[in-house]
Amino acid sequence: MRTMNTHPQLDNQPLRLTEEERQDPYIVLEDFFSNFHLKDMREVLWDWLVAAMSSESCQYNTGFARSNLVFVYEKLELLIEAAHGIHKRRKKKQKWINRKRKAKE
């Protein structure tokens, strides 16, 4: 059962990020992709989608609700892939910076 938000003023605000994470959201990407590989996340998202759509007694019992769920799934997958790309670029850039620093020493 879904819990209703009792703080509507926070609807478009991060709720779980620490102040440090708000200042540097790359911390969250680093943590996320240190714990999950892109392949793992695709599998988890797919398992959630299949479980939600195949259950007889779920809130996705109309065609509209199921199509909306698929839409959200596709957008989440795109978001995760984009975040993964950002994460990989940042790590590559950081390695390059570290090599330049070591070469100067």
XYZ file of C-alpha atoms in Angstrom:
105
model
C 0.000 0.000 0.000
C 1.300 3.432 -0.927
C 1.873 5.984 1.816
C 0.623 9.478 1.118
C 3.086 12.338 1.374
C 2.220 14.408 4.438
C 4.644 17.181 3.457
C 3.514 18.443 0.022
C 5.928 21.381 0.259
C 8.709 18.785 -0.172
C 7.253 17.205 -3.320
C 10.019 18.500 -5.582
C 12.813 18.482 -3.030
C 15.303 15.722 -2.275
C 14.214 13.938 0.886
C 16.992 11.426 1.486
C 20.138 13.292 0.445
C 22.443 14.558 3.148
C 23.701 18.113 2.886
C 27.036 16.789 1.606
C 25.223 14.748 -1.073
C 23.161 17.774 -2.073
C 26.366 19.740 -2.587
C 28.040 16.888 -4.513
C 25.489 14.438 -5.958
C 28.340 12.488 -7.539
C 28.831 10.946 -4.085
C 25.484 9.202 -4.597
C 26.440 7.986 -8.071
C 29.729 6.630 -6.770
C 27.985 4.788 -3.960
C 25.207 3.465 -6.203
C 27.460 2.134 -8.943
C 29.918 0.747 -6.404
C 27.066 -1.407 -5.119
C 25.217 -2.219 -8.355
C 26.336 -2.920 -11.888
C 24.238 -1.653 -14.778
C 23.292 -5.241 -15.683
C 22.121 -5.855 -12.098
C 19.881 -2.793 -12.153
C 18.310 -3.797 -15.454
C 17.485 -7.197 -13.963
C 16.021 -5.705 -10.787
C 13.884 -3.216 -12.711
C 12.666 -5.984 -15.013
C 11.841 -8.266 -12.062
C 9.845 -5.461 -10.419
C 7.960 -4.767 -13.621
C 7.122 -8.434 -14.194
C 6.060 -8.907 -10.551
C 3.821 -5.841 -10.629
C 2.198 -6.714 -13.934
C 1.699 -10.414 -13.308
C 0.095 -10.178 -9.874
C -3.658 -10.738 -9.809
C -4.244 -8.473 -6.830
C -2.105 -5.449 -7.505
C -2.785 -1.800 -8.151
C -1.795 -2.256 -11.817
C -5.018 -3.982 -12.812
C -6.044 -1.607 -15.606
C -4.439 -1.195 -18.991
C -3.692 2.450 -18.247
C -1.978 1.622 -14.942
C 0.127 -1.077 -16.613
C 1.123 1.159 -19.514
C 2.067 3.888 -17.035
C 4.206 1.384 -15.144
C 6.010 0.427 -18.354
C 6.557 4.125 -19.114
C 8.066 4.698 -15.647
C 10.213 1.576 -16.056
C 11.592 2.839 -19.374
C 12.327 6.286 -17.943
C 14.020 4.828 -14.855
C 16.175 2.630 -17.041
C 17.187 5.666 -19.119
C 17.929 7.650 -15.962
C 20.089 4.855 -14.555
C 21.947 4.486 -17.849
C 22.570 8.245 -18.010
C 23.767 8.290 -14.388
C 26.026 5.331 -15.182
C 27.537 7.236 -18.119
C 28.117 10.315 -15.956
C 29.699 8.135 -13.286
C 32.041 6.420 -15.759
C 33.106 9.747 -17.318
C 33.823 11.226 -13.903
C 35.899 8.209 -12.853
C 37.843 8.335 -16.121
C 38.462 12.073 -15.696
C 39.565 11.574 -12.086
C 42.053 8.875 -13.143
C 43.460 11.257 -15.757
C 43.790 14.051 -13.166
C 45.506 11.696 -10.715
C 47.992 10.576 -13.389
C 48.777 14.218 -14.245
C 49.375 14.996 -10.553
C 51.692 12.015 -10.138
C 53.621 12.993 -13.271
C 54.234 16.484 -11.816
C 55.588 15.074 -8.550
